Short mmCIF file of C-alpha atoms in Angstrom, two decimals:
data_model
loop_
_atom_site.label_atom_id
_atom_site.label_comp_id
_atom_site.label_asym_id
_atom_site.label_seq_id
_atom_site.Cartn_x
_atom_site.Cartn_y
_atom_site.Cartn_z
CA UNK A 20 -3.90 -24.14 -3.92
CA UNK A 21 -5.73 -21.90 -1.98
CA UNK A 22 -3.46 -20.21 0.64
CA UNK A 23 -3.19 -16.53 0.30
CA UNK A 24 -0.37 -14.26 1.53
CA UNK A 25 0.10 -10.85 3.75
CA UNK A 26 3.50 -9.56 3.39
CA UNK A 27 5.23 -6.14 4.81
CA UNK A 28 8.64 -5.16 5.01
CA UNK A 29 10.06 -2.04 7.05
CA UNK A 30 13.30 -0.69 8.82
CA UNK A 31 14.02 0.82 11.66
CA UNK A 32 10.57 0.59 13.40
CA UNK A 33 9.50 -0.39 17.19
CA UNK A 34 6.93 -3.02 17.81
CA UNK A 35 4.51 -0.02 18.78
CA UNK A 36 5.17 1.60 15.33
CA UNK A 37 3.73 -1.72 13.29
CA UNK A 38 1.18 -2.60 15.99
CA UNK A 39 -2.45 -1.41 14.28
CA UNK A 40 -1.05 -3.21 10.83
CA UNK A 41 -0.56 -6.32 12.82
CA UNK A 42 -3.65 -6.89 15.13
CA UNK A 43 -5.80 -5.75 12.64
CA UNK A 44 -4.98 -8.42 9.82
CA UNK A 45 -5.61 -10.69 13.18
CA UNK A 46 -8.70 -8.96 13.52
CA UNK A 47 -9.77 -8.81 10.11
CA UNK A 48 -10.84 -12.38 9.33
CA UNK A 49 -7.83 -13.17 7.31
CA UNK A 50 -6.42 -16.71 7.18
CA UNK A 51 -3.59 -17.35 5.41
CA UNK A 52 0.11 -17.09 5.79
CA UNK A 53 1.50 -13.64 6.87
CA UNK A 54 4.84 -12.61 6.65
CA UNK A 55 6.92 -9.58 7.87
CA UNK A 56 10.44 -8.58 6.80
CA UNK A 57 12.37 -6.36 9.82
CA UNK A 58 15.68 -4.51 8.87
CA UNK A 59 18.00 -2.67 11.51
CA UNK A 60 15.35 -3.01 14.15
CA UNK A 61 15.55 -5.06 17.34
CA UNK A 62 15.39 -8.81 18.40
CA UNK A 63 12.72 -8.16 20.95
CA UNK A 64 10.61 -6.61 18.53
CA UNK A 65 11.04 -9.42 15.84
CA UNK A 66 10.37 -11.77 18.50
CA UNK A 67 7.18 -9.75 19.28
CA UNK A 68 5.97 -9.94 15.65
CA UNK A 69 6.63 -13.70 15.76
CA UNK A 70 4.36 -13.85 18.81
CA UNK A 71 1.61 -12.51 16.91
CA UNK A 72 1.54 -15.42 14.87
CA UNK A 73 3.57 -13.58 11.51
CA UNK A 74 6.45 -15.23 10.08
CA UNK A 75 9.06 -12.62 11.34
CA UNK A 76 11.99 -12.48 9.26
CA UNK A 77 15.46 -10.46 10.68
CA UNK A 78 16.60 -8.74 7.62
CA UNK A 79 19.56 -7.94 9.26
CA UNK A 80 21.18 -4.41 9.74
CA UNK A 81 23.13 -3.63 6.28
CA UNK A 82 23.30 0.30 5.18
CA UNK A 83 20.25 1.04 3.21
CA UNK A 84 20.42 0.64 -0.87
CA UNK A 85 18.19 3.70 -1.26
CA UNK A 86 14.98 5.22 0.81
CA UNK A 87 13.03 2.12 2.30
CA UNK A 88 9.85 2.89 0.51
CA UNK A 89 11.72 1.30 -2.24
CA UNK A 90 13.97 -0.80 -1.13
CA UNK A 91 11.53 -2.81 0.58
CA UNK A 92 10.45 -4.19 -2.94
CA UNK A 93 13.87 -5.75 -3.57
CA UNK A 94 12.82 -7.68 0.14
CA UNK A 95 9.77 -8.65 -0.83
CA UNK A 96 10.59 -9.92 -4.34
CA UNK A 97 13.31 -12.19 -2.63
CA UNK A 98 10.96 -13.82 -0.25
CA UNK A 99 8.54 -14.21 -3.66
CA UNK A 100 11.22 -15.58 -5.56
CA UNK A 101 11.07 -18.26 -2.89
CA UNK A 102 7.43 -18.97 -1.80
CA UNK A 103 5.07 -17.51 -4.85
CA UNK A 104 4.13 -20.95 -5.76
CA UNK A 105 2.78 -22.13 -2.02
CA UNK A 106 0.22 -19.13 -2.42
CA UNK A 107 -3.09 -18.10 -4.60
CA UNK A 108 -3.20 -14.19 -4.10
CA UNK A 109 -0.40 -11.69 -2.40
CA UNK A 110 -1.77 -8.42 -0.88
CA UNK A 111 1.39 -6.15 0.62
CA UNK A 112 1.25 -2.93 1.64
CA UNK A 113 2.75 -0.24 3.88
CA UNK A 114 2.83 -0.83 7.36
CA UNK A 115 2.86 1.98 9.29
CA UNK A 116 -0.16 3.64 8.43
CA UNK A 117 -2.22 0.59 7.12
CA UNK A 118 -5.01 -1.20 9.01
CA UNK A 119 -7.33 -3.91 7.51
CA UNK A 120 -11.27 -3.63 8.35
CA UNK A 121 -12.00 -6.66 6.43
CA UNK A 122 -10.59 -10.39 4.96
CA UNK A 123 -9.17 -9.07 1.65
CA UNK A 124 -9.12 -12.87 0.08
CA UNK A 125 -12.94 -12.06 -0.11
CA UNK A 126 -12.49 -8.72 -2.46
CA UNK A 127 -9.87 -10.84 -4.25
CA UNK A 128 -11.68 -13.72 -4.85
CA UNK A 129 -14.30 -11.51 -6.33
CA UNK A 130 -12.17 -9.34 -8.91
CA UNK A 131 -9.95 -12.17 -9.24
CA UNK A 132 -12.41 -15.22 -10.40
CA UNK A 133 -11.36 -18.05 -12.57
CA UNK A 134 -11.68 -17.26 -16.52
CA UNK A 135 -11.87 -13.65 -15.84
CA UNK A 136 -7.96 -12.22 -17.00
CA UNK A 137 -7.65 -9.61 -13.99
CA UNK A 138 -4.30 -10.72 -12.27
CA UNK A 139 -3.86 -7.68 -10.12
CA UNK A 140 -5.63 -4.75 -8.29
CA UNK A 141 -4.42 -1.45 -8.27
CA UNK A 142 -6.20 1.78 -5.98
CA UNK A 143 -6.92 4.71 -7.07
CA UNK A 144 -6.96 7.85 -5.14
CA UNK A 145 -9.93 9.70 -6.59
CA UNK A 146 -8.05 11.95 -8.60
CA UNK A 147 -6.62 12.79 -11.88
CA UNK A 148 -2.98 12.73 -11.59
CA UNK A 149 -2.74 16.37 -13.52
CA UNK A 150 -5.09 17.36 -10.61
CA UNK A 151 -2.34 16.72 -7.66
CA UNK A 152 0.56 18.38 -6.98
CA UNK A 153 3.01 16.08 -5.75
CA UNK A 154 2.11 12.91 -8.31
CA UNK A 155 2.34 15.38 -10.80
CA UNK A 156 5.66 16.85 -10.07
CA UNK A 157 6.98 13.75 -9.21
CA UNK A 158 6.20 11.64 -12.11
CA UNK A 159 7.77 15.08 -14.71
CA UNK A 160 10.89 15.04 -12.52
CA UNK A 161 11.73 10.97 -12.19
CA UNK A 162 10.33 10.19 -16.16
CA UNK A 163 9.92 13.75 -18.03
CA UNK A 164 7.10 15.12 -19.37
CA UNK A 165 6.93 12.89 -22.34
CA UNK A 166 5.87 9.80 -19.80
CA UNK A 167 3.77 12.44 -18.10
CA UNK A 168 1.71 13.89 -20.55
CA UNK A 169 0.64 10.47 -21.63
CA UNK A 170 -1.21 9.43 -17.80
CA UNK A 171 -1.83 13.03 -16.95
CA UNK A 172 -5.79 11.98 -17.16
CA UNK A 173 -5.93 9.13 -15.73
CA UNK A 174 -6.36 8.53 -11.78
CA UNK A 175 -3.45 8.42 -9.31
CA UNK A 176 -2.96 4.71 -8.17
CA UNK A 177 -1.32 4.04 -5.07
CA UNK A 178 1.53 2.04 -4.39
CA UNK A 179 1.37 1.87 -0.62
CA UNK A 180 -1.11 -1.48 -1.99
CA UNK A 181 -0.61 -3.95 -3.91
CA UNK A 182 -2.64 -6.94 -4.94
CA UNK A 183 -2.80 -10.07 -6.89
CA UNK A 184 -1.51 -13.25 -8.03
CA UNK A 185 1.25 -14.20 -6.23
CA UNK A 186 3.69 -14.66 -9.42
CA UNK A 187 3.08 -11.20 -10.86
CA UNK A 188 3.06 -9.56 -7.28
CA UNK A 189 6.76 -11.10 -7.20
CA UNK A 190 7.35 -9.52 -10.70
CA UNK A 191 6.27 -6.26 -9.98
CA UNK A 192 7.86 -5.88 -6.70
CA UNK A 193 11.14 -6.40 -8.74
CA UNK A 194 10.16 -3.87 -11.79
CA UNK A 195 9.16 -1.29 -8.81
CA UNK A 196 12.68 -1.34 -7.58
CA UNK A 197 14.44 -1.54 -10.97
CA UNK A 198 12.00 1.76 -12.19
CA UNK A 199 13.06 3.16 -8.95
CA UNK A 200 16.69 3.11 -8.97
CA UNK A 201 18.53 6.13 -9.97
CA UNK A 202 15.53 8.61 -10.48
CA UNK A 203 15.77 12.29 -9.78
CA UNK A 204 13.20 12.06 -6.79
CA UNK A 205 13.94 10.25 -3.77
CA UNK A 206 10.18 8.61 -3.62
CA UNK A 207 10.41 7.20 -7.30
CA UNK A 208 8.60 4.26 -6.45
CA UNK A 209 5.41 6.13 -6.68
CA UNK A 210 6.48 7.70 -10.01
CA UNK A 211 7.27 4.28 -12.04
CA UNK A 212 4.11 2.21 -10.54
CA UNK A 213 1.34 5.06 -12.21
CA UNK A 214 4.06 5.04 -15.40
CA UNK A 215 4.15 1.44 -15.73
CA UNK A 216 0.55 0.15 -14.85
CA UNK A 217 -0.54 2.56 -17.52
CA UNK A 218 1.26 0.28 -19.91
CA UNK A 219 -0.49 -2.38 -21.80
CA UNK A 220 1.08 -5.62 -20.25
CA UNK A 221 0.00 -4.44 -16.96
CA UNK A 222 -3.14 -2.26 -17.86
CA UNK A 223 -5.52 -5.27 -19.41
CA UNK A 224 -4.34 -7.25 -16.38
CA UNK A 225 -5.34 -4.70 -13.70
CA UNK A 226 -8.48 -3.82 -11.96
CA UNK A 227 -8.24 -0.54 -10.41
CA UNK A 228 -10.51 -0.14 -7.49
CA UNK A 229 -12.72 2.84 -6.62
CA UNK A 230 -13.81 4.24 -3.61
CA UNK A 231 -17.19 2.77 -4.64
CA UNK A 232 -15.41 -0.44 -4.55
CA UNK A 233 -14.79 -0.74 -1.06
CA UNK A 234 -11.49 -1.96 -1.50
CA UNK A 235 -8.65 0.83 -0.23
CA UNK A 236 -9.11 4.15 0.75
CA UNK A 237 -6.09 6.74 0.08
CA UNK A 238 -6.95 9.69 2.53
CA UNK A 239 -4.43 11.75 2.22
CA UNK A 240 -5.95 13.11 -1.10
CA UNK A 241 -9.72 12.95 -0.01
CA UNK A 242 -9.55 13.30 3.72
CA UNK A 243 -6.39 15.22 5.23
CA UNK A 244 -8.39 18.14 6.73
CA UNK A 245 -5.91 20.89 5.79
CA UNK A 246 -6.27 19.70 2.06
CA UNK A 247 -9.88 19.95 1.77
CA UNK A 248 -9.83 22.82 -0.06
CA UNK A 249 -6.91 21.91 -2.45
CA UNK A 250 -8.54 18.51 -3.41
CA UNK A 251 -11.86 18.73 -3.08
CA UNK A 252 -13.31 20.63 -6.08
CA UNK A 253 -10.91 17.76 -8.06
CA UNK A 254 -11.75 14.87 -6.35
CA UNK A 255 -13.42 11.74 -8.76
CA UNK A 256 -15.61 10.50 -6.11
CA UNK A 257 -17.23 11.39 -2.66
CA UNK A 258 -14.78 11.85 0.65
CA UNK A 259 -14.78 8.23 2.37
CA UNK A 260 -16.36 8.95 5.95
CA UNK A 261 -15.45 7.44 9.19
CA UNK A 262 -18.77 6.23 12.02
CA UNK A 263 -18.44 4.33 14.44
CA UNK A 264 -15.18 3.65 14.75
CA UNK A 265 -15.63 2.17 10.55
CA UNK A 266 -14.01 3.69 7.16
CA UNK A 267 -17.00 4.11 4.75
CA UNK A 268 -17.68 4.55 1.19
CA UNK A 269 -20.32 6.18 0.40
CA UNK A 270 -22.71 3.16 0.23
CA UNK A 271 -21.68 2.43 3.80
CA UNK A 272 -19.90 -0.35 3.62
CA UNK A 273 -16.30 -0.66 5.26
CA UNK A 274 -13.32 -0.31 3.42
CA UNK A 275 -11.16 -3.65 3.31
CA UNK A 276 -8.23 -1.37 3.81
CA UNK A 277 -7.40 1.76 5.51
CA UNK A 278 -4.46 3.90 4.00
CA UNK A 279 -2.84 6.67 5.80
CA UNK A 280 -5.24 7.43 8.65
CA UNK A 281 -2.91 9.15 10.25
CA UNK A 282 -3.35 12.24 8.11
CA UNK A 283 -6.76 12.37 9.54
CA UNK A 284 -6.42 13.43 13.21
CA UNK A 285 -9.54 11.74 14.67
CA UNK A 286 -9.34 8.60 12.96
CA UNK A 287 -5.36 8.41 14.47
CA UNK A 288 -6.74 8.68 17.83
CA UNK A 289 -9.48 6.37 17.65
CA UNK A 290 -7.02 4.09 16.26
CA UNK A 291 -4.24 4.32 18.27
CA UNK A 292 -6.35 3.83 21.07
CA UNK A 293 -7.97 0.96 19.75
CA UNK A 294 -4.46 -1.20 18.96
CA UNK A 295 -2.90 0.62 22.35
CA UNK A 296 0.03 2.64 21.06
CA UNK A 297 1.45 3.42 24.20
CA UNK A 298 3.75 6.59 22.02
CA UNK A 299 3.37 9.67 20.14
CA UNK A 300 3.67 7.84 16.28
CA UNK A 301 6.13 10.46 14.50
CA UNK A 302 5.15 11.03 10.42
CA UNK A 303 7.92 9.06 8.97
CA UNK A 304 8.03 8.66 4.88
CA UNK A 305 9.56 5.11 5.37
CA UNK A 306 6.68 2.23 4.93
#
């Protein structure tokens, strides 16, 4: 079995608002299956999805269980629960502000080989969690400072990606949502992923990729331009950099994945104009 697996899940959105996440996996080289999950959004734009050769699934239109960013785990651990064993590796991600540069089943087949015991990939965001604000604060407030003070050195990992084998993709989208439930912030899902991939059943079965790695760049950490000066002197590797229309690390080779570009006002321009957003994309904190 050799099949791999794109999923996304979101609520509310337009076509336009998903558009960059979609024709770039089309772009990108990628051949497997992909699937996205819609909730309380519209038949047309379903249908759209569908037309761009995704598996569109109507999630329907019930009241929210908690903030999206969250919920969609629950979604995606359903359609898991279902499928994991039709597919080798699961990469799913946010999908507003996510594009793909390259075929991820090539970076996964790499980190992922058979006889090595890596089972997932995780992405850091070049810096130390005590070294940001908002991890920081977020991870005391949903799990205390005991959980804290235990990760405060190691790197903030992202959970707008995730990566791996589909059976522990489908287990970890369901311990996301259980961690998540009830916390004291409304963007726990954040919180419990750097808690729990610091623990030792998840830890020796994680790679976390660098910058270095090519794999996924974070930018709201290294590249929003009004944050330069708060992350900078911290950050754990150099600033990705964007030519030619191409995220770079710093040995020039295109990130597989682009996260949040559109903190990064000339890469949201060159990208919207690239996919054709015909409208003004509004920051939302949903996925």
């Amino acid at each position: 079995m050799e099949k791999d697996l794109i999923i996304g899940a979101f609520r509310g959105y337009n076509y336009n608002q998903i558009k960059p996440w979609i024709e770039s996996i089309n772009q990108c080289g990628f051949t497997g299956d992909k699937v996205l999950i819609g909730l309380s959004t519209t038949k047309e734009t379903i249908q759209k999805i569908a037309d761009a050769g995704f598996t569109a699934i109507n999630g329907g239109n019930e009241p929210p269980k908690m903030m999206f960013h969250m919920e969609r785990f629950l979604h995606i651990n359903n359609y898991l629960s279902q499928h994991w064993q039709d597919y080798r590796y699961v990469v799913t991600t946010d999908v507003r502000d996510v594009i793909f540069q390259t075929n991820p089943s090539v970076f996964m087949s790499n980190i992922m080989k058979p006889g090595l015991d890596i089972s997932m990939i995780a992405s850091s965001e070049a810096i130390q969690i005590k070294n940001e604000s908002w991890n920081r604060d977020n991870i005391i407030k949903c799990f205390g400072h005991y959980f804290y003070n235990q990760i405060q050195d190691c790197d903030v990992l992202n959970v707008g990606t995730l990566a791996g084998k589909s059976e522990y993709i489908k287990d970890l989208c369901a311990a996301l949502y259980q961690l998540s439930i009830n916390r004291a912030d409304w963007v726990a899902d954040q919180a419990a992923y750097n808690v729990m991939m610091r623990w030792s059943q998840y830890m020796r079965k994680t790679y976390i990729a660098s910058l270095s790695d090519g794999w996924t760049c974070n930018l709201h950490v290294t590249n929003k331009p009004d944050q330069y000066a708060e992350f900078g002197p911290y950050l754990l590797e150099p600033r990705p950099t964007f030519e030619n229309g191409v995220v770079l690390n710093r040995t020039k080779d295109p990130f597989c994945i682009v996260h949040q570009y559109d903190r990064v006002p000339e890469m949201k321009k060159y990208f919207e104009e690239k996919y054709e957003v015909n409208d003004t994309l509004t920051f939302r904190t949903d996925v």
